[in-house]
């Protein structure tokens, strides 16, 4: 049987490991920055694929150049 603390940790959105409530603000900011980076990466991936796939389908883009372009963004 789980203790009250275990149940609270499962139910909580954020678990503080220190006695400082500033950890909540830090976690929220970290989440915002993470989402911003994810959105930027998705944008560049869609842009690359939108341009790259038709060019590759026409045979104008070599696989070596395409892989190098994907590596440069990562």
PDB file of C-alpha atoms in Angstrom:
ATOM      1  CA  UNK A   1       0.000   0.000   0.000  1.00  0.00           C
ATOM      2  CA  UNK A   2       1.337   3.438  -0.945  1.00  0.00           C
ATOM      3  CA  UNK A   3       1.931   6.200   1.566  1.00  0.00           C
ATOM      4  CA  UNK A   4       0.369   9.653   1.322  1.00  0.00           C
ATOM      5  CA  UNK A   5       3.584  11.126  -0.063  1.00  0.00           C
ATOM      6  CA  UNK A   6       3.715   8.537  -2.846  1.00  0.00           C
ATOM      7  CA  UNK A   7       0.117   9.269  -3.814  1.00  0.00           C
ATOM      8  CA  UNK A   8       0.772  13.022  -3.783  1.00  0.00           C
ATOM      9  CA  UNK A   9       3.853  12.600  -6.009  1.00  0.00           C
ATOM     10  CA  UNK A  10       1.822  10.578  -8.511  1.00  0.00           C
ATOM     11  CA  UNK A  11      -0.986  13.146  -8.571  1.00  0.00           C
ATOM     12  CA  UNK A  12       1.174  16.277  -8.701  1.00  0.00           C
ATOM     13  CA  UNK A  13       2.191  18.021 -11.896  1.00  0.00           C
ATOM     14  CA  UNK A  14       5.448  19.256 -10.355  1.00  0.00           C
ATOM     15  CA  UNK A  15       7.349  17.599  -7.522  1.00  0.00           C
ATOM     16  CA  UNK A  16       9.667  19.811  -5.473  1.00  0.00           C
ATOM     17  CA  UNK A  17      12.733  18.102  -4.100  1.00  0.00           C
ATOM     18  CA  UNK A  18      13.809  21.143  -2.050  1.00  0.00           C
ATOM     19  CA  UNK A  19      12.056  23.456   0.393  1.00  0.00           C
ATOM     20  CA  UNK A  20      12.193  26.347  -2.084  1.00  0.00           C
ATOM     21  CA  UNK A  21       9.008  27.333  -3.940  1.00  0.00           C
ATOM     22  CA  UNK A  22      11.086  29.105  -6.599  1.00  0.00           C
ATOM     23  CA  UNK A  23      11.518  25.645  -8.092  1.00  0.00           C
ATOM     24  CA  UNK A  24       7.979  25.898  -9.457  1.00  0.00           C
ATOM     25  CA  UNK A  25       8.830  29.078 -11.383  1.00  0.00           C
ATOM     26  CA  UNK A  26      12.070  27.520 -12.628  1.00  0.00           C
ATOM     27  CA  UNK A  27      10.216  24.406 -13.796  1.00  0.00           C
ATOM     28  CA  UNK A  28       7.633  26.510 -15.627  1.00  0.00           C
ATOM     29  CA  UNK A  29      10.341  28.551 -17.369  1.00  0.00           C
ATOM     30  CA  UNK A  30      12.238  25.398 -18.314  1.00  0.00           C
ATOM     31  CA  UNK A  31       9.041  23.975 -19.794  1.00  0.00           C
ATOM     32  CA  UNK A  32       8.452  27.145 -21.840  1.00  0.00           C
ATOM     33  CA  UNK A  33      12.009  27.135 -23.188  1.00  0.00           C
ATOM     34  CA  UNK A  34      11.753  23.440 -24.036  1.00  0.00           C
ATOM     35  CA  UNK A  35       8.502  23.953 -25.941  1.00  0.00           C
ATOM     36  CA  UNK A  36      10.002  26.927 -27.819  1.00  0.00           C
ATOM     37  CA  UNK A  37      12.957  24.790 -28.940  1.00  0.00           C
ATOM     38  CA  UNK A  38      10.653  21.929 -29.966  1.00  0.00           C
ATOM     39  CA  UNK A  39       8.554  24.334 -32.066  1.00  0.00           C
ATOM     40  CA  UNK A  40      11.665  25.781 -33.717  1.00  0.00           C
ATOM     41  CA  UNK A  41      12.976  22.311 -34.552  1.00  0.00           C
ATOM     42  CA  UNK A  42       9.620  21.271 -35.996  1.00  0.00           C
ATOM     43  CA  UNK A  43       9.490  24.419 -38.129  1.00  0.00           C
ATOM     44  CA  UNK A  44      12.959  23.810 -39.582  1.00  0.00           C
ATOM     45  CA  UNK A  45      12.242  20.113 -40.151  1.00  0.00           C
ATOM     46  CA  UNK A  46       9.037  20.922 -42.053  1.00  0.00           C
ATOM     47  CA  UNK A  47      10.777  23.678 -44.037  1.00  0.00           C
ATOM     48  CA  UNK A  48      13.676  21.383 -44.942  1.00  0.00           C
ATOM     49  CA  UNK A  49      11.374  18.557 -45.988  1.00  0.00           C
ATOM     50  CA  UNK A  50       9.045  20.865 -47.905  1.00  0.00           C
ATOM     51  CA  UNK A  51      11.959  22.059 -50.000  1.00  0.00           C
ATOM     52  CA  UNK A  52      14.129  18.953 -50.003  1.00  0.00           C
ATOM     53  CA  UNK A  53      11.672  16.227 -50.933  1.00  0.00           C
ATOM     54  CA  UNK A  54      10.559  17.730 -54.266  1.00  0.00           C
ATOM     55  CA  UNK A  55      14.148  18.570 -55.198  1.00  0.00           C
ATOM     56  CA  UNK A  56      15.251  15.024 -54.321  1.00  0.00           C
ATOM     57  CA  UNK A  57      12.305  13.544 -56.245  1.00  0.00           C
ATOM     58  CA  UNK A  58      13.493  15.395 -59.343  1.00  0.00           C
ATOM     59  CA  UNK A  59      16.951  13.896 -58.864  1.00  0.00           C
ATOM     60  CA  UNK A  60      18.595  17.262 -58.237  1.00  0.00           C
ATOM     61  CA  UNK A  61      19.629  16.599 -54.646  1.00  0.00           C
ATOM     62  CA  UNK A  62      22.238  14.004 -53.877  1.00  0.00           C
ATOM     63  CA  UNK A  63      21.752  11.863 -50.755  1.00  0.00           C
ATOM     64  CA  UNK A  64      25.130  13.039 -49.423  1.00  0.00           C
ATOM     65  CA  UNK A  65      24.100  16.695 -49.612  1.00  0.00           C
ATOM     66  CA  UNK A  66      20.711  15.928 -48.075  1.00  0.00           C
ATOM     67  CA  UNK A  67      22.249  14.078 -45.120  1.00  0.00           C
ATOM     68  CA  UNK A  68      24.774  16.872 -44.592  1.00  0.00           C
ATOM     69  CA  UNK A  69      21.963  19.440 -44.568  1.00  0.00           C
ATOM     70  CA  UNK A  70      20.025  17.471 -41.966  1.00  0.00           C
ATOM     71  CA  UNK A  71      23.160  17.136 -39.805  1.00  0.00           C
ATOM     72  CA  UNK A  72      23.856  20.871 -39.920  1.00  0.00           C
ATOM     73  CA  UNK A  73      20.489  21.673 -38.322  1.00  0.00           C
ATOM     74  CA  UNK A  74      20.727  19.004 -35.606  1.00  0.00           C
TER      75      UNK A  74
END
